[in-house]
Short mmCIF file of C-alpha atoms in Angstrom, two decimals:
data_model
loop_
_atom_site.label_atom_id
_atom_site.label_comp_id
_atom_site.label_asym_id
_atom_site.label_seq_id
_atom_site.Cartn_x
_atom_site.Cartn_y
_atom_site.Cartn_z
CA CYS A 1 8.31 -69.26 91.60
CA ALA A 2 8.89 -67.34 88.37
CA GLY A 3 5.75 -65.21 88.63
CA THR A 4 5.71 -62.74 85.71
CA THR A 5 9.47 -62.59 85.40
CA CYS A 6 9.49 -64.28 81.96
CA SER A 7 6.25 -62.89 80.52
CA ASP A 8 7.19 -59.35 81.41
CA VAL A 9 10.06 -59.56 78.91
CA GLY A 10 8.13 -61.51 76.24
CA GLN A 11 9.68 -64.85 77.16
CA THR A 12 8.07 -68.17 77.93
CA CYS A 13 8.41 -69.77 81.39
CA ILE A 14 9.06 -73.54 81.49
CA ASP A 15 9.35 -75.73 84.63
CA ASN A 16 10.92 -78.93 83.38
CA SER A 17 10.62 -80.76 86.74
CA GLN A 18 7.50 -80.03 88.51
CA SER A 19 8.36 -82.27 91.45
CA ALA A 20 7.63 -80.59 94.72
CA THR A 21 11.11 -81.36 95.82
CA SER A 22 12.59 -79.75 92.71
CA LEU A 23 12.37 -76.02 93.19
CA SER A 24 13.99 -72.96 91.55
CA ASP A 25 14.54 -74.89 88.31
CA TRP A 26 12.10 -72.93 86.06
CA GLU A 27 13.51 -71.38 82.93
CA CYS A 28 12.78 -68.32 80.79
CA VAL A 29 12.86 -69.37 77.10
CA CYS A 30 13.43 -66.80 74.32
CA PRO A 31 10.84 -66.69 71.52
CA PRO A 32 12.04 -67.94 68.08
CA PRO A 33 14.30 -67.52 66.29
CA ALA A 34 16.44 -67.05 69.45
CA ASN A 35 16.80 -70.31 71.32
CA ALA A 36 18.52 -69.11 74.49
CA THR A 37 17.21 -70.10 77.97
CA GLN A 38 17.97 -69.00 81.47
CA VAL A 39 17.29 -71.07 84.65
CA ASN A 40 15.61 -69.20 87.40
CA GLY A 41 15.91 -65.88 85.51
CA VAL A 42 15.44 -63.87 82.28
CA ALA A 43 17.25 -65.32 79.27
CA ASN A 44 19.57 -63.31 77.04
CA CYS A 45 17.50 -63.43 73.80
CA SER A 46 19.93 -61.49 71.59
CA PHE A 47 19.74 -62.73 67.93
CA ASP A 48 21.24 -61.37 64.72
CA GLU A 49 18.29 -61.39 62.28
CA CYS A 50 20.71 -61.10 59.38
CA THR A 51 21.60 -64.75 59.82
CA ILE A 52 18.09 -65.49 58.58
CA LYS A 53 17.14 -62.35 56.56
CA GLY A 54 20.54 -61.41 55.16
CA SER A 55 19.93 -63.12 51.83
CA ALA A 56 17.34 -60.45 50.96
CA CYS A 57 20.11 -57.84 51.11
CA GLU A 58 22.81 -59.97 49.52
CA ALA A 59 20.56 -60.61 46.52
CA HIS A 60 20.91 -56.88 45.73
CA ASP A 61 24.60 -56.68 46.61
CA GLN A 62 23.70 -54.91 49.88
CA THR A 63 24.89 -55.42 53.42
CA CYS A 64 22.51 -56.65 56.18
CA VAL A 65 22.75 -54.98 59.57
CA ASP A 66 20.72 -55.88 62.73
CA PRO A 67 21.12 -52.79 64.90
CA ASN A 68 19.46 -54.35 67.99
CA HIS A 69 19.62 -58.12 68.52
CA LEU A 70 16.89 -57.86 71.09
CA VAL A 71 14.35 -56.25 68.73
CA ASP A 72 12.55 -58.16 66.02
CA ASP A 73 12.26 -57.04 62.37
CA ASP A 74 14.71 -54.18 62.69
CA TRP A 75 17.24 -55.70 60.33
CA THR A 76 18.34 -53.28 57.60
CA CYS A 77 19.69 -53.56 54.05
CA VAL A 78 22.46 -50.95 53.58
CA CYS A 79 23.83 -49.98 50.14
CA LYS A 80 27.51 -50.61 49.59
CA PRO A 81 29.65 -47.45 49.08
CA PRO A 82 29.90 -45.36 47.04
CA ALA A 83 26.16 -45.94 46.67
CA VAL A 84 24.02 -44.57 49.48
CA GLY A 85 20.68 -45.68 50.89
CA SER A 86 19.14 -48.16 53.33
CA ALA A 87 15.81 -49.85 54.07
CA THR A 88 14.41 -51.73 57.09
CA ALA A 89 13.25 -55.32 56.62
CA THR A 90 13.59 -55.07 52.83
CA SER A 91 16.14 -54.32 50.13
CA ALA A 92 17.16 -50.63 49.73
CA ASP A 93 16.78 -48.35 46.69
CA CYS A 94 20.40 -47.46 46.28
CA VAL A 95 21.45 -44.12 44.80
CA LEU A 96 24.78 -43.28 43.19
CA ASP A 97 25.33 -39.63 42.18
CA GLU A 98 28.47 -39.92 40.11
CA CYS A 99 28.96 -36.16 40.31
CA VAL A 100 29.19 -36.27 44.13
CA GLU A 101 30.53 -39.66 45.14
CA THR A 102 33.95 -41.13 44.56
CA CYS A 103 34.11 -44.24 42.45
CA PRO A 104 35.93 -45.64 39.42
CA THR A 105 33.20 -44.38 37.07
CA CYS A 106 32.52 -41.10 38.92
CA ALA A 107 33.25 -37.62 37.57
CA GLY A 108 35.53 -36.56 40.36
CA THR A 109 36.87 -33.12 39.45
CA THR A 110 36.75 -33.69 35.68
CA CYS A 111 33.98 -31.11 35.12
CA SER A 112 35.00 -28.60 37.80
CA ASP A 113 38.61 -28.59 36.60
CA ALA A 114 37.27 -27.46 33.19
CA GLY A 115 35.04 -24.82 34.78
CA GLN A 116 31.97 -26.83 33.86
CA THR A 117 28.99 -28.12 35.82
CA CYS A 118 28.34 -31.83 36.43
CA ASP A 119 24.97 -33.53 36.28
CA ASP A 120 24.06 -37.22 36.77
CA PRO A 121 20.71 -37.64 34.98
CA ASP A 122 20.17 -41.22 36.28
CA LYS A 123 21.38 -41.88 39.84
CA SER A 124 20.47 -45.55 39.77
CA VAL A 125 23.44 -47.76 40.80
CA ASN A 126 22.91 -49.70 37.60
CA SER A 127 23.35 -46.54 35.52
CA THR A 128 26.97 -45.53 35.60
CA SER A 129 29.26 -43.42 33.41
CA ASP A 130 26.29 -41.32 32.30
CA TRP A 131 27.24 -38.13 34.10
CA THR A 132 27.62 -35.03 31.87
CA CYS A 133 29.81 -31.97 31.89
CA THR A 134 27.99 -28.81 30.70
CA CYS A 135 29.69 -25.60 29.54
CA PRO A 136 28.84 -22.38 31.43
CA PRO A 137 26.84 -19.64 29.56
CA PRO A 138 27.18 -17.99 27.13
CA SER A 139 29.28 -20.88 25.79
CA ASN A 140 27.50 -23.99 24.64
CA GLY A 141 28.33 -27.69 24.78
CA THR A 142 27.95 -30.92 26.79
CA ALA A 143 29.78 -34.26 26.98
CA VAL A 144 28.97 -37.60 28.64
CA ALA A 145 31.53 -38.92 31.12
CA ASN A 146 34.07 -36.39 29.97
CA ALA A 147 34.80 -32.67 29.90
CA ALA A 148 32.81 -30.90 27.19
CA THR A 149 34.25 -29.02 24.23
CA CYS A 150 32.76 -25.59 24.82
CA ILE A 151 31.88 -23.34 21.90
CA ILE A 152 30.71 -19.76 21.77
CA ASP A 153 29.54 -18.11 18.54
CA GLU A 154 30.30 -14.50 19.28
CA CYS A 155 27.95 -13.49 16.44
CA THR A 156 24.98 -15.18 18.10
CA TYR A 157 25.37 -14.71 21.84
CA THR A 158 25.59 -11.68 24.06
CA CYS A 159 28.79 -11.45 26.00
CA PRO A 160 31.50 -8.87 26.79
CA THR A 161 33.46 -9.89 23.68
CA CYS A 162 30.47 -10.63 21.39
CA ALA A 163 29.48 -8.76 18.23
CA ASP A 164 25.95 -8.02 19.45
CA THR A 165 24.49 -5.60 16.82
CA THR A 166 27.77 -4.17 15.52
CA CYS A 167 27.53 -5.92 12.13
CA SER A 168 23.76 -5.86 11.69
CA ALA A 169 23.63 -2.13 12.48
CA ALA A 170 26.02 -1.63 9.57
CA ASN A 171 23.91 -3.92 7.34
CA GLN A 172 26.75 -6.44 7.28
CA ASN A 173 27.02 -10.16 8.00
CA CYS A 174 28.76 -11.52 11.10
CA LYS A 175 30.99 -14.60 11.15
CA ASP A 176 32.90 -16.24 14.03
CA ASN A 177 35.62 -18.30 12.37
CA ASP A 178 36.64 -20.07 15.61
CA VAL A 179 33.75 -20.79 17.95
CA SER A 180 35.84 -22.48 20.67
CA SER A 181 35.34 -20.79 24.02
CA SER A 182 39.06 -20.13 24.25
CA SER A 183 39.04 -18.11 21.03
CA LEU A 184 37.40 -14.74 21.68
CA ASN A 185 37.37 -11.35 19.96
CA ASP A 186 37.90 -13.02 16.58
CA TRP A 187 34.44 -12.39 15.04
CA GLU A 188 34.30 -10.53 11.72
CA CYS A 189 31.88 -8.12 10.03
CA ILE A 190 31.63 -9.01 6.32
CA CYS A 191 30.31 -6.59 3.71
CA LYS A 192 27.43 -7.74 1.54
CA PRO A 193 28.15 -8.23 -2.18
CA PRO A 194 29.43 -6.74 -4.31
CA SER A 195 31.89 -5.54 -1.66
CA ASN A 196 34.05 -8.26 -0.08
CA ALA A 197 35.66 -6.15 2.64
CA THR A 198 35.89 -7.57 6.20
CA ALA A 199 36.95 -6.33 9.61
CA VAL A 200 37.79 -8.26 12.82
CA GLY A 201 35.96 -7.11 15.91
CA ALA A 202 34.39 -4.09 14.19
CA ALA A 203 32.19 -2.98 11.28
CA ALA A 204 33.93 -3.19 7.90
CA VAL A 205 34.30 -0.29 5.48
CA CYS A 206 32.26 -1.53 2.49
CA VAL A 207 33.27 0.84 -0.30
CA VAL A 208 32.00 -0.17 -3.76
CA ASP A 209 30.87 1.80 -6.82
CA GLU A 210 27.71 -0.08 -7.80
CA CYS A 211 27.75 1.49 -11.25
CA ASN A 212 30.62 -0.87 -12.07
CA LEU A 213 28.13 -3.71 -11.61
CA HIS A 214 24.81 -2.21 -12.69
CA GLY A 215 25.82 0.61 -15.01
CA THR A 216 24.69 -1.21 -18.16
CA THR A 217 21.12 -1.08 -16.88
CA CYS A 218 21.34 2.71 -17.27
CA THR A 219 23.55 3.02 -20.31
CA GLY A 220 21.44 0.48 -22.17
CA GLN A 221 18.61 3.05 -21.98
CA ASN A 222 20.89 6.02 -22.88
CA GLN A 223 20.94 7.08 -19.23
CA THR A 224 23.81 7.85 -16.87
CA CYS A 225 24.63 5.90 -13.67
CA THR A 226 25.73 7.44 -10.37
CA ASP A 227 26.39 5.87 -6.95
CA PRO A 228 25.73 8.66 -4.42
CA ASP A 229 27.04 6.73 -1.39
CA GLN A 230 29.55 3.97 -2.04
CA LEU A 231 29.15 2.70 1.53
CA ASN A 232 25.49 1.83 0.99
CA ALA A 233 24.15 -0.98 -1.17
CA ASP A 234 21.40 -0.70 -3.78
CA ASP A 235 21.44 3.10 -3.94
CA TRP A 236 22.79 3.48 -7.49
CA VAL A 237 20.72 5.82 -9.66
CA CYS A 238 19.86 5.90 -13.37
CA GLN A 239 19.55 9.55 -14.51
CA CYS A 240 17.89 10.64 -17.76
CA VAL A 241 20.06 12.73 -20.08
CA ALA A 242 18.84 16.31 -20.76
CA PRO A 243 16.51 17.42 -22.16
CA LEU A 244 14.84 14.24 -20.82
CA GLN A 245 13.85 14.38 -17.17
CA GLY A 246 13.63 11.63 -14.53
CA ASN A 247 15.65 9.19 -12.42
CA ALA A 248 15.21 5.88 -10.62
CA THR A 249 17.07 4.07 -7.84
CA ALA A 250 18.43 0.61 -8.65
CA ASP A 251 16.58 0.50 -11.96
CA ALA A 252 16.29 2.23 -15.32
CA ALA A 253 14.39 5.52 -15.12
CA ASN A 254 11.12 6.33 -16.84
CA CYS A 255 12.28 9.39 -18.78
CA THR A 256 9.88 12.18 -19.70
CA ILE A 257 10.07 15.34 -21.78
CA ASP A 258 7.71 18.28 -22.02
CA GLU A 259 8.30 19.44 -25.59
CA CYS A 260 6.64 22.75 -24.79
CA VAL A 261 9.22 23.51 -22.08
CA GLU A 262 12.46 21.79 -23.01
CA THR A 263 14.78 22.50 -25.94
CA CYS A 264 15.27 19.68 -28.42
CA ALA A 265 15.07 18.90 -32.14
CA THR A 266 11.37 18.02 -31.92
CA CYS A 267 10.42 20.65 -29.31
CA ALA A 268 8.02 23.53 -29.86
CA ALA A 269 10.43 26.29 -28.85
CA ASP A 270 8.61 29.61 -29.66
CA THR A 271 6.45 28.19 -32.45
CA CYS A 272 3.25 28.67 -30.49
CA SER A 273 4.17 31.65 -28.32
CA LYS A 274 5.28 33.87 -31.20
CA GLU A 275 1.73 33.59 -32.55
CA GLY A 276 0.21 34.27 -29.16
CA GLN A 277 -0.91 30.65 -28.89
CA SER A 278 -0.56 28.26 -25.95
CA CYS A 279 1.49 25.06 -26.10
CA ASN A 280 0.55 21.70 -24.55
CA ASP A 281 2.38 18.37 -24.65
CA PRO A 282 -0.30 15.71 -23.98
CA ASP A 283 2.19 12.83 -23.57
CA HIS A 284 5.47 13.48 -21.74
CA SER A 285 6.87 10.03 -22.50
CA SER A 286 10.29 10.21 -24.12
CA LEU A 287 8.96 7.80 -26.75
CA SER A 288 6.20 10.21 -27.73
CA THR A 289 7.67 13.20 -29.60
CA SER A 290 6.36 15.82 -32.04
CA ASP A 291 2.93 15.56 -30.42
CA TRP A 292 2.88 19.01 -28.84
CA VAL A 293 -0.15 21.16 -29.72
CA CYS A 294 -0.53 24.88 -30.43
CA THR A 295 -3.96 26.12 -29.32
CA CYS A 296 -5.52 29.46 -30.30
CA PRO A 297 -6.33 31.88 -27.48
CA PRO A 298 -10.02 32.62 -26.76
CA PRO A 299 -12.27 33.76 -28.26
CA SER A 300 -10.64 32.34 -31.39
CA ASN A 301 -10.73 28.61 -32.03
CA GLY A 302 -8.29 26.16 -33.52
CA SER A 303 -5.32 23.90 -32.74
CA ALA A 304 -2.53 22.13 -34.62
CA ILE A 305 -0.10 19.33 -33.79
CA ALA A 306 3.58 20.28 -33.94
CA ASN A 307 2.78 23.51 -35.80
CA THR A 308 1.17 26.91 -35.47
CA ALA A 309 -2.61 26.65 -35.46
CA THR A 310 -4.82 28.46 -38.00
CA CYS A 311 -7.06 30.37 -35.64
CA GLN A 312 -10.71 30.97 -36.54
CA LEU A 313 -12.78 33.81 -35.09
CA ASP A 314 -16.40 34.27 -36.22
CA GLU A 315 -17.02 37.87 -35.19
CA CYS A 316 -20.75 37.28 -35.57
CA VAL A 317 -20.72 34.50 -32.93
CA GLU A 318 -17.93 35.16 -30.48
CA THR A 319 -17.61 37.97 -27.98
CA CYS A 320 -14.64 40.25 -28.50
CA PRO A 321 -13.85 43.98 -28.77
CA THR A 322 -14.27 43.90 -32.56
CA CYS A 323 -17.21 41.47 -32.66
CA ALA A 324 -20.72 42.30 -33.85
CA GLY A 325 -22.52 41.31 -30.72
CA THR A 326 -26.27 41.96 -31.30
CA THR A 327 -25.81 44.88 -33.65
CA CYS A 328 -27.31 43.09 -36.65
CA THR A 329 -29.93 40.99 -34.88
CA ASP A 330 -31.29 44.01 -33.01
CA ALA A 331 -32.00 45.55 -36.44
CA GLY A 332 -33.58 42.37 -37.76
CA GLN A 333 -30.60 41.77 -39.99
CA THR A 334 -28.25 38.82 -40.43
CA CYS A 335 -24.59 38.98 -39.41
CA VAL A 336 -22.06 37.43 -41.78
CA ASP A 337 -18.26 37.11 -41.19
CA GLN A 338 -16.93 36.26 -44.63
CA ASN A 339 -13.33 35.82 -43.42
CA GLN A 340 -13.10 34.06 -40.05
CA ASN A 341 -9.32 34.04 -39.83
CA SER A 342 -8.45 35.45 -36.41
CA LYS A 343 -6.15 37.98 -38.06
CA SER A 344 -8.97 39.31 -40.16
CA LEU A 345 -11.00 41.47 -37.77
CA SER A 346 -13.68 44.14 -38.09
CA ASP A 347 -14.86 42.67 -41.40
CA TRP A 348 -18.26 41.34 -40.31
CA GLU A 349 -21.34 42.61 -42.18
CA CYS A 350 -25.01 43.20 -41.42
CA VAL A 351 -27.10 41.83 -44.33
CA CYS A 352 -30.65 42.99 -44.96
CA PRO A 353 -33.36 40.34 -45.17
CA PRO A 354 -34.90 39.81 -48.68
CA PRO A 355 -35.99 41.41 -50.79
CA ALA A 356 -33.50 44.08 -49.78
CA ASN A 357 -29.98 43.05 -50.54
CA ALA A 358 -28.06 45.86 -48.90
CA THR A 359 -25.12 45.11 -46.59
CA GLN A 360 -22.97 47.15 -44.23
CA VAL A 361 -19.48 46.31 -42.95
CA VAL A 362 -19.16 46.72 -39.14
CA GLY A 363 -22.60 48.33 -38.80
CA THR A 364 -26.29 48.15 -39.52
CA ALA A 365 -27.18 48.11 -43.25
CA ASP A 366 -29.67 50.54 -44.86
CA CYS A 367 -32.33 48.03 -45.82
CA SER A 368 -34.69 50.57 -47.54
CA PHE A 369 -36.57 49.00 -50.50
CA ASP A 370 -39.54 50.23 -52.64
CA GLU A 371 -41.86 47.24 -52.67
CA CYS A 372 -43.72 48.70 -55.66
CA GLN A 373 -40.81 47.49 -57.73
CA LEU A 374 -42.00 43.99 -57.03
CA GLN A 375 -45.70 44.42 -56.30
CA GLY A 376 -46.64 47.46 -58.47
CA SER A 377 -48.04 45.32 -61.29
CA ALA A 378 -50.97 44.32 -59.06
CA CYS A 379 -51.98 47.99 -58.86
CA LEU A 380 -51.37 48.79 -62.52
CA ALA A 381 -53.53 45.87 -63.58
CA ALA A 382 -56.43 47.49 -61.69
CA GLY A 383 -55.68 50.94 -63.19
CA GLN A 384 -54.31 52.08 -59.83
CA THR A 385 -51.03 53.48 -58.65
CA CYS A 386 -48.59 51.75 -56.26
CA GLU A 387 -47.06 53.51 -53.27
CA ASP A 388 -44.56 52.21 -50.56
CA PRO A 389 -45.04 54.60 -47.61
CA ASN A 390 -42.03 53.24 -45.60
CA LEU A 391 -39.13 51.70 -47.46
CA LEU A 392 -37.79 50.11 -44.27
CA VAL A 393 -41.00 48.21 -43.48
CA ASP A 394 -42.03 45.03 -45.29
CA ASP A 395 -45.51 44.45 -46.84
CA ASP A 396 -46.78 48.03 -46.40
CA TRP A 397 -47.16 48.88 -50.14
CA LEU A 398 -50.50 50.41 -51.22
CA CYS A 399 -52.66 50.40 -54.36
CA LYS A 400 -54.37 53.83 -54.71
CA CYS A 401 -57.32 54.63 -56.94
CA THR A 402 -56.78 57.08 -59.79
CA PRO A 403 -58.71 60.41 -59.30
CA PRO A 404 -61.43 61.28 -59.42
CA SER A 405 -61.96 57.75 -57.92
CA VAL A 406 -61.03 57.46 -54.28
CA GLY A 407 -59.79 54.54 -52.18
CA GLN A 408 -56.68 52.54 -51.36
CA ALA A 409 -55.69 49.10 -50.08
CA THR A 410 -52.53 47.59 -48.49
CA GLY A 411 -50.93 44.64 -50.25
CA GLY A 412 -53.47 44.46 -53.10
CA ALA A 413 -55.79 46.33 -55.55
CA ALA A 414 -58.19 48.78 -53.92
CA ASP A 415 -61.99 48.90 -54.31
CA CYS A 416 -62.24 52.35 -55.97
CA VAL A 417 -65.30 54.59 -55.39
CA LEU A 418 -66.54 57.34 -57.77
CA ASP A 419 -69.62 59.37 -56.70
CA GLU A 420 -70.57 61.05 -60.02
CA CYS A 421 -72.82 63.49 -58.10
CA VAL A 422 -69.84 64.79 -56.09
CA GLU A 423 -66.68 64.33 -58.09
CA THR A 424 -65.70 66.12 -61.25
CA CYS A 425 -65.26 63.99 -64.30
CA PRO A 426 -66.39 63.86 -67.91
CA THR A 427 -69.34 61.67 -66.98
CA CYS A 428 -70.14 63.42 -63.69
CA ALA A 429 -73.38 65.35 -63.04
CA GLY A 430 -71.62 68.56 -62.17
CA THR A 431 -74.35 71.15 -61.40
CA THR A 432 -76.83 69.65 -63.80
CA CYS A 433 -79.27 68.64 -61.08
CA THR A 434 -78.64 71.52 -58.72
CA ASP A 435 -79.10 74.06 -61.50
CA ALA A 436 -82.55 72.60 -62.04
CA GLY A 437 -83.22 72.65 -58.30
CA GLN A 438 -83.01 68.86 -58.15
CA THR A 439 -81.04 66.35 -56.01
CA CYS A 440 -78.36 64.18 -57.62
CA VAL A 441 -78.08 60.55 -56.56
CA ASP A 442 -75.41 58.02 -57.80
CA GLN A 443 -76.84 54.62 -56.89
CA ASN A 444 -73.69 52.71 -57.89
CA GLN A 445 -70.50 54.44 -56.93
CA ASN A 446 -68.22 51.71 -58.27
CA SER A 447 -65.66 53.52 -60.40
CA LYS A 448 -66.48 51.15 -63.21
CA SER A 449 -70.11 52.05 -63.17
CA LEU A 450 -70.31 55.43 -64.90
CA SER A 451 -73.05 57.68 -66.32
#
């Protein structure tokens, strides 16, 4: 009997004649899709699955391979060269790197022969002729399905032959007239206008006299133009012409003049100094002339524009070696400087207060005055005499009674007294009473009450 001979290998056992007289006729039958059998033994079940599954590969232009005809579902789709890739029991995802493989559309040595790198951005077998050649740094450039035209701008990149900062350090422009990678060391430094000088592979010598271009800016303002360094741009200078002072770079200057210092037709020269006066020019603009000022020295006062000042010195007010100071005021007098010209000195006067009208030049006046000249009539009207005891003192005049009356008063008529018992007068008692051994009494001693 078969026993487990068939089942042990995954086959089915069939006994077609089960007659007791028909022995050793059992068969092992392969499972589908193999249809092989073997009587009284294990069948050879080898089967190429590609005969059934191959269409799945062929639909993608792939080859079907069954590596083991005794194993199920191990059939494989294999990509056709130059594509690579495989997949078991399904179609493969084929890859074609046109930079690596060899094919009619592949790069081959096209890029490497040009010293360039190759890259296939889409390795799908349906994407062909899309490989690119890329130039090596510092050159620049790419091409699809062909060698690239490499360029290198030696003014932009850094390389052994590049300009780097040679031009910019000299304040010049850089230009690479041929940027192909095969044309090196041909960059130029170009001077900035107005110079048009150039130099290949080095800084240019940019000599230019900028006054030839900008000089009219200066001369139009009656100024001179100079270019101190003809290798540098924008350094031309407008210079004011003496006696004007000032300069400016790359523009007309703002010229100034101090008419007290410089020498010119409108300048002060020694006009102020010869008179001992100071000079000041309040506006140094070259458009403002003849505005200088002479100013008198202290303590005098006065100024004048474009001329000598007439100096005033009031010796009664100011402080100076010849001035009055407090000489007059200390004496109660008024100080008067009739001529205040600063050249007229030591002419101040002390003037007495009224009614005295005395004056004294450079000193105290003698203000003595007899007030009886003015006030005496008040005394005379009362039959009295007027006396001014101190001619230097005001309001001290006296009215004095006429003898034998006695009495006096300041600033007015006196109340005169006459004692007829004591005094001697035509109406007086004399010794009349005493001779008779009597006492004399004058009840009313008013000088107007007599006898």
